[in-house]
Short mmCIF file of C-alpha atoms and ligand atoms in Angstrom, two decimals:
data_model
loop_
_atom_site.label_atom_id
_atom_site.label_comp_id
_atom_site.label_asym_id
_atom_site.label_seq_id
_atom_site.Cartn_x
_atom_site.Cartn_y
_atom_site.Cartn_z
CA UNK A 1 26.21 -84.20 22.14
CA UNK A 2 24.10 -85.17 19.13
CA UNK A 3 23.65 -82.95 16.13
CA UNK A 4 20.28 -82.96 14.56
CA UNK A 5 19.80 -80.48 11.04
CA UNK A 6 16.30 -81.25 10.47
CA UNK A 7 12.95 -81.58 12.56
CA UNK A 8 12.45 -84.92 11.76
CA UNK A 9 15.41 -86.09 12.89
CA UNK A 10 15.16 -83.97 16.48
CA UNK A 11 11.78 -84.88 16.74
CA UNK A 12 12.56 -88.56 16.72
CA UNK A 13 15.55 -88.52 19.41
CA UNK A 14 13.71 -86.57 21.47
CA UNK A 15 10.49 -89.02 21.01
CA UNK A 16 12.29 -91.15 22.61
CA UNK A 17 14.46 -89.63 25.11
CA UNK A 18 12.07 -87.79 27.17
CA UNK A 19 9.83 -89.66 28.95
CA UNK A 20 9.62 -88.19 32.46
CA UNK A 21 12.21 -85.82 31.36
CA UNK A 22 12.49 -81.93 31.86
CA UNK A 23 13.48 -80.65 28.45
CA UNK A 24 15.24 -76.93 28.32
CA UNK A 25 15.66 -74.79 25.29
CA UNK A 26 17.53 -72.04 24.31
CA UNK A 27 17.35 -70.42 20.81
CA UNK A 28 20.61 -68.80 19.19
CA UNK A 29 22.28 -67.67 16.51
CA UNK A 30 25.85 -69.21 16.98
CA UNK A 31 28.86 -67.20 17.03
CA UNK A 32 28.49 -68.24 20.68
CA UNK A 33 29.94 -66.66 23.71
CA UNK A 34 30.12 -66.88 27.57
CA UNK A 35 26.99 -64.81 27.36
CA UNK A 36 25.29 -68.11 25.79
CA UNK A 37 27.12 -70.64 27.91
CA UNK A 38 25.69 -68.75 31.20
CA UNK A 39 22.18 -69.52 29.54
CA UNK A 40 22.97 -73.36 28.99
CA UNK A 41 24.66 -73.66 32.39
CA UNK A 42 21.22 -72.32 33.86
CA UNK A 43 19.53 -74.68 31.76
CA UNK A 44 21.48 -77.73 32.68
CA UNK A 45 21.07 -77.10 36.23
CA UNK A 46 17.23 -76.77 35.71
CA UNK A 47 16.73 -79.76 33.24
CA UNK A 48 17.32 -83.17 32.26
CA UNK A 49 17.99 -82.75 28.47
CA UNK A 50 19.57 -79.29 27.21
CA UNK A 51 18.68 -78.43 23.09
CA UNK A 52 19.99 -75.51 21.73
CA UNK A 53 19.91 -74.45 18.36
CA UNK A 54 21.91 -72.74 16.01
CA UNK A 55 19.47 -70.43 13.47
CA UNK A 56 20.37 -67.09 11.87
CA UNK A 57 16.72 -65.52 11.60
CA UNK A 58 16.52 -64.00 8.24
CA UNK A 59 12.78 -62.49 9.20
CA UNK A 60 14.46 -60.59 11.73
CA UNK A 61 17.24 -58.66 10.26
CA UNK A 62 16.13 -55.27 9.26
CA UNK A 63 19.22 -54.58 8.00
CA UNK A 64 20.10 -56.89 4.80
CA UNK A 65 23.88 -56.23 5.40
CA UNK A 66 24.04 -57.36 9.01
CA UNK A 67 22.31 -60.86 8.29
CA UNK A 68 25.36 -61.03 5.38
CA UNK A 69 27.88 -60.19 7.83
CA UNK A 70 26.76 -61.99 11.16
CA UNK A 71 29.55 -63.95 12.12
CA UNK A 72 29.11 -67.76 11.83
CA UNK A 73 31.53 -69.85 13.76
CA UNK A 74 29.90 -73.38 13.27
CA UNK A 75 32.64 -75.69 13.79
CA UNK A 76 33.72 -73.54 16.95
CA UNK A 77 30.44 -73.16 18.02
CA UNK A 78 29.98 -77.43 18.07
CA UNK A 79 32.97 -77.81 20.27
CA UNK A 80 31.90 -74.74 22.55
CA UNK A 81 28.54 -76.42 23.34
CA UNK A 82 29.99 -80.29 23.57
CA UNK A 83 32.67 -79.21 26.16
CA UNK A 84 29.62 -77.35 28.09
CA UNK A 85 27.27 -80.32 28.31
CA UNK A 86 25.13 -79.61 25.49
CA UNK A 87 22.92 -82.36 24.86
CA UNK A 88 21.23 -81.67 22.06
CA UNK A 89 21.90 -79.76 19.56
CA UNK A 90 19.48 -78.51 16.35
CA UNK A 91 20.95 -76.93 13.53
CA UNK A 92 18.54 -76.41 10.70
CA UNK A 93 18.88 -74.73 7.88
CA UNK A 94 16.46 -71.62 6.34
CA UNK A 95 13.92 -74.20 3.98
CA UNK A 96 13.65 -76.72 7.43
CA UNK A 97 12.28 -73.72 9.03
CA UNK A 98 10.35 -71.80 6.46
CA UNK A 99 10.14 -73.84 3.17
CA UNK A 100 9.83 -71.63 0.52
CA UNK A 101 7.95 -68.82 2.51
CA UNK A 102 10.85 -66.71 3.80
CA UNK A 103 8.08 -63.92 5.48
CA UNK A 104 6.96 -62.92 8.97
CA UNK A 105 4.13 -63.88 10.68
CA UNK A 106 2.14 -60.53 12.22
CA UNK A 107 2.37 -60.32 16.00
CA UNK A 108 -0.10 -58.03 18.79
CA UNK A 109 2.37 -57.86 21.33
CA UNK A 110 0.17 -55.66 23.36
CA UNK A 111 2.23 -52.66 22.33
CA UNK A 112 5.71 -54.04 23.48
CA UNK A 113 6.54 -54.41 20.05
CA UNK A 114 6.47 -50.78 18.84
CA UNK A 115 9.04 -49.04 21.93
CA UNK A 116 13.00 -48.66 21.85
CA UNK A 117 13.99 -51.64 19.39
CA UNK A 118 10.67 -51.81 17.38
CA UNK A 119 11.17 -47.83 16.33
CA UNK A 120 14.24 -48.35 15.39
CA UNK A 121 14.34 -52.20 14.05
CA UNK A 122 10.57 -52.67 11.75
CA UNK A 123 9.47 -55.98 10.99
CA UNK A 124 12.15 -57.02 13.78
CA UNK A 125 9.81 -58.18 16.61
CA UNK A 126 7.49 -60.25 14.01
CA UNK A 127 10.50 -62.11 13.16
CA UNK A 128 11.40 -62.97 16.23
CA UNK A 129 7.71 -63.99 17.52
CA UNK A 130 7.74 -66.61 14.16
CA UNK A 131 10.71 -68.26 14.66
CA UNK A 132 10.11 -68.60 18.07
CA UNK A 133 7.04 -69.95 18.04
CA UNK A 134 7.79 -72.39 15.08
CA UNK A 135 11.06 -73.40 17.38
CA UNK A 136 9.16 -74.15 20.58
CA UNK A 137 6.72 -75.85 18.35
CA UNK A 138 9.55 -78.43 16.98
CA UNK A 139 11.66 -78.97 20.07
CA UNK A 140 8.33 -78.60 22.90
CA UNK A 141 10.61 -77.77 25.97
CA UNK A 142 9.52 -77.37 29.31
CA UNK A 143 11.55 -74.45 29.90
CA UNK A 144 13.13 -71.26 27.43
CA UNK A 145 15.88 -69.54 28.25
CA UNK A 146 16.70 -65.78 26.96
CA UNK A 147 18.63 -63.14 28.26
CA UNK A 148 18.23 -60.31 29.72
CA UNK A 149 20.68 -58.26 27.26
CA UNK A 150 17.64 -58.53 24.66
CA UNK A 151 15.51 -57.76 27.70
CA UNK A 152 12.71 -56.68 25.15
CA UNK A 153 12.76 -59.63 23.10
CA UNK A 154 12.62 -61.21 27.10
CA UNK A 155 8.98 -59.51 27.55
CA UNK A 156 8.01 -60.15 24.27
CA UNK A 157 8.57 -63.82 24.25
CA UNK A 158 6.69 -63.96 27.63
CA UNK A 159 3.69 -62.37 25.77
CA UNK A 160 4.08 -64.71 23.01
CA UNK A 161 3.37 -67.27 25.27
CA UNK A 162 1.25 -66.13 27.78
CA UNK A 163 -0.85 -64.56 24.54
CA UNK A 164 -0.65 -68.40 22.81
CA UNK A 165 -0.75 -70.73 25.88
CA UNK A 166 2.21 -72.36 24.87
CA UNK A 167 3.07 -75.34 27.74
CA UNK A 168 6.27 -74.04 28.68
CA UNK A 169 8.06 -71.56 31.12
CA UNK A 170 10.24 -69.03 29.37
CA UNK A 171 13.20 -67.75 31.65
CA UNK A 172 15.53 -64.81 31.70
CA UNK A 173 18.86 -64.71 32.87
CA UNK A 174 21.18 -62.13 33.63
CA UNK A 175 23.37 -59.78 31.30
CA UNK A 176 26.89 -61.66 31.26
CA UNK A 177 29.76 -59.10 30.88
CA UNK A 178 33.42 -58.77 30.33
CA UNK A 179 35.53 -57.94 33.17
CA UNK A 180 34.98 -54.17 31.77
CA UNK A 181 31.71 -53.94 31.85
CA UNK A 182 31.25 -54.67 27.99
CA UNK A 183 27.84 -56.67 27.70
CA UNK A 184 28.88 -60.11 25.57
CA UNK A 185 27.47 -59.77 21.95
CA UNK A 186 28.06 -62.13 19.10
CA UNK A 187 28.45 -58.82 17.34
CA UNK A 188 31.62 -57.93 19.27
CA UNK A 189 33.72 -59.95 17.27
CA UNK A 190 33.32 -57.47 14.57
CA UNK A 191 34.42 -54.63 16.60
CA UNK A 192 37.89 -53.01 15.57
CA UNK A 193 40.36 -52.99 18.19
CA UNK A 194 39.06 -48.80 18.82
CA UNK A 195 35.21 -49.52 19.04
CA UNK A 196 36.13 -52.69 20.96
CA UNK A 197 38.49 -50.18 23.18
CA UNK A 198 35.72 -47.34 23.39
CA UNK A 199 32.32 -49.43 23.95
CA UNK A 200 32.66 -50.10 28.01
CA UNK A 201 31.84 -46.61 27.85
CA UNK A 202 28.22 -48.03 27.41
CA UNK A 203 28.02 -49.98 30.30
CA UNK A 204 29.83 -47.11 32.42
CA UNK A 205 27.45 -44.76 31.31
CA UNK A 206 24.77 -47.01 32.23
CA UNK A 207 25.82 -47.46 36.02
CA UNK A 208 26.06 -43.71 36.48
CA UNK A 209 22.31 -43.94 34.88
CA UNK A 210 21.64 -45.75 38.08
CA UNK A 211 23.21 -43.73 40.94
CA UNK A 212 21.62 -40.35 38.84
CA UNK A 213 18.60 -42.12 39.40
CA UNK A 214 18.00 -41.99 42.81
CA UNK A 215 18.41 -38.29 42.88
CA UNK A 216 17.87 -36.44 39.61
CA UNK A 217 14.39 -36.39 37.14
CA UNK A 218 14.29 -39.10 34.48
CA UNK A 219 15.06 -36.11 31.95
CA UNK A 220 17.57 -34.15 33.32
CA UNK A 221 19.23 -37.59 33.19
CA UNK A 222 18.46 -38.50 29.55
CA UNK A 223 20.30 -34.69 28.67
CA UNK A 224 22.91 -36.19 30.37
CA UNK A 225 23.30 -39.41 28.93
CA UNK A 226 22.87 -37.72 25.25
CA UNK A 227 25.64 -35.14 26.27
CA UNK A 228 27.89 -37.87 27.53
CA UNK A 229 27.96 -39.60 24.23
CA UNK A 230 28.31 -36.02 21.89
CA UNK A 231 31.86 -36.59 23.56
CA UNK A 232 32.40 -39.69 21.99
CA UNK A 233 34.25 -39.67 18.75
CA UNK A 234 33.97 -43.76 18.13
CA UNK A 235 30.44 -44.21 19.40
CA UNK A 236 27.50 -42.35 18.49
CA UNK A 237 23.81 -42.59 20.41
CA UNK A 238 20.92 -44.03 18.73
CA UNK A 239 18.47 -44.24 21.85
CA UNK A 240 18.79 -43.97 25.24
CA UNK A 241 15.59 -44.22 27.11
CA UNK A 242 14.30 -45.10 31.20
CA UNK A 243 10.82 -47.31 30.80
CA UNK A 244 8.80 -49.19 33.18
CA UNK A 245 9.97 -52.98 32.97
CA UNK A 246 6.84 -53.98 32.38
CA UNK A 247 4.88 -52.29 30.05
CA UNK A 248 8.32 -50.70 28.44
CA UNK A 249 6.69 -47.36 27.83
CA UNK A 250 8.97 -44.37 28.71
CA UNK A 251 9.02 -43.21 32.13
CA UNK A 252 7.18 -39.97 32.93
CA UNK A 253 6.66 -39.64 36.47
CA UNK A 254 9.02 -41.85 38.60
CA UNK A 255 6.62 -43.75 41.08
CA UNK A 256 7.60 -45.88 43.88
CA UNK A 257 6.02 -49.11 42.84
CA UNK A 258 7.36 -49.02 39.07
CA UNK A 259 10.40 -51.20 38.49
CA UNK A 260 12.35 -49.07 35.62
CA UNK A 261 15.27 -49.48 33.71
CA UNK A 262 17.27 -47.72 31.16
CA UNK A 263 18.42 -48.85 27.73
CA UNK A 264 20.24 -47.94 25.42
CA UNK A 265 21.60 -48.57 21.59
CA UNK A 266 24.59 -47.12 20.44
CA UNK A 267 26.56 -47.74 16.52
CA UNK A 268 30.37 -47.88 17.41
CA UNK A 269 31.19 -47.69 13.78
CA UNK A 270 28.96 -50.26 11.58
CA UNK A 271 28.19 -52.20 14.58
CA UNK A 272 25.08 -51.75 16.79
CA UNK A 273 25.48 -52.60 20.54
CA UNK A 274 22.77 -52.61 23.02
CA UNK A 275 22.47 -52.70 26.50
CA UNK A 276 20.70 -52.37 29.77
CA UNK A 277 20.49 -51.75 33.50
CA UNK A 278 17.97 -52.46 36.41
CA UNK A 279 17.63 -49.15 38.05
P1 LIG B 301 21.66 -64.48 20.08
O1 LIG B 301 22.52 -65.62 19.64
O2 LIG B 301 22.34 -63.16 20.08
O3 LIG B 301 20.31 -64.48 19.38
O4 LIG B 301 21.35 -64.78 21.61
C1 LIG B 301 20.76 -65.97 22.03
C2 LIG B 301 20.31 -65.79 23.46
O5 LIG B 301 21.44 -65.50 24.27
C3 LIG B 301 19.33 -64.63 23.64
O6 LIG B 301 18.32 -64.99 24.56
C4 LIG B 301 20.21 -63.54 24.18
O7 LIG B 301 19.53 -62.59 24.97
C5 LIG B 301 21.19 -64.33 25.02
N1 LIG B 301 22.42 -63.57 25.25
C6 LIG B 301 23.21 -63.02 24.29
N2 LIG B 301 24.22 -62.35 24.88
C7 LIG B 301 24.04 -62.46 26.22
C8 LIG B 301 24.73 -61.97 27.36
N3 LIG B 301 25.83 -61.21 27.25
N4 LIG B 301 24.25 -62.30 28.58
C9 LIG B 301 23.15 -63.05 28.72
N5 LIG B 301 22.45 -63.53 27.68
C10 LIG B 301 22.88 -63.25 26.45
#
């Protein structure tokens, strides 16, 4: 696997590697899990040369403490992606990205930006759409690959690109769980051994979300969920909402030719978890 930290460096490798070759992509901020390693083993099977790179997004933290404390496992992270056929892998660092301009470009994501995540996270979906952008700019893959556990951040890259005409397909791939359910989150490493105990509860929840679906209003079932988690000593609610996949906007009348599906975001102590479920 090579290493490149700067764009210059990338760029010239990958000058000369890819002639006739399907590039694949897939942006991350380290601290890398299965959940990740599903991604690349998608992207290896669908491409020629696999980049992935390692960039903690300040633009996107709303919260100043949670950029300070997200985990950063470099050294870990290297070996991870060697002994998973990584090809390529691009590690910048903030100033190769954004010089001295640390700010946000300002997005129209056709309103996908202001449901569930944008309420709750401002600023969040702009600084995801810049470093995007400026990333598929630098490496120029054929294909991007993004999971479905940021299903949001899914739609909204899609927009980005359909919006920009960017040359490239972006991909989703499905929510990679521990054997309990638990959907794998860099962020799970900072769970004590209680939250880490209590938060299958989320994905639990979620499946009942589904059967409840097929027979009881979109309301009755939100009371529900909301009820279920007033239980919960360790884990406490922030949203739980059903939306139309597409468009994201809350449900209000279920119709037969909608594809829905309910998310949620729950704080088990400090630590924010989300989730979500085709229903
Ligand atoms: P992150 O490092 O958290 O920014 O995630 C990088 C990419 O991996 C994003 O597209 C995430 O949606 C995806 N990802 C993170 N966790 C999972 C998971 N458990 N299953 C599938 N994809 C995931």
């Amino acid at each position: 696997m090579k290493v490149f930290y700067t764009k210059v460096a990338l760029n010239t490798y990958l000058d000369t590697h890819k002639k006739n070759k399907q590039i694949g992509f897939i942006p991350t901020m380290g601290a890398l899990h299965e959940g990740h390693l599903s991604l690349l083993k998608k992207c290896n099977e669908e491409n020629d040369i696999s980049v992935v790179s390692i960039f903690v997004n300040p633009t996107q933290f709303d919260n100043p403490a949670d950029l300070l404390k997200y985990p950063k496992t470099f050294q870990d992270d290297t070996k991870i992606l060697e002994s998973a056929q990584c090809d390529v892998l691009f590690a910048p660092d903030v100033k190769e990205i954004y010089a001295e301009n640390i700010t946000a470009t300002s997005f129209d994501f056709e309103g996908l930006e202001h449901e569930m995540e944008g309420r709750f996270r401002i600023g969040h979906f702009d600084g995801v759409g810049t470093v995007v952008k400026r990333l598929f700019e630098i490496v120029a893959p054929n294909k991007a690959y993004f999971g479905e556990k940021d299903f949001q951040q899914l739609q909204i890259v899609k927009k980005m690109t359909q919006k920009q005409q960017l040359p490239l397909e972006v991909k989703g791939c499905n929510i990679h769980r521990a054997k309990n359910g638990l959907a794998m989150s860099s962020r799970n490493s900072r769970l004590t051994k209680a939250h880490l105990k209590a938060a299958p509860f989320i994905f639990k929840t979620l499946q009942k979300v589904k059967m409840k679906f097929e027979t009881e209003a979109p309301n009755t079932i939100i009371e529900w969920v909301e009820k279920e988690f007033e239980k919960q000593s360790l884990l406490t609610l922030e949203y739980f909402t059903i939306a139309d996949e597409k468009t994201l906007k809350n449900i209000k009348n279920k119709d037969e030719k909608t594809q829905y599906r309910a998310f949620i975001a729950v704080f088990a102590g400090e630590i924010r978890l989300i989730d979500n479920i085709q229903i």
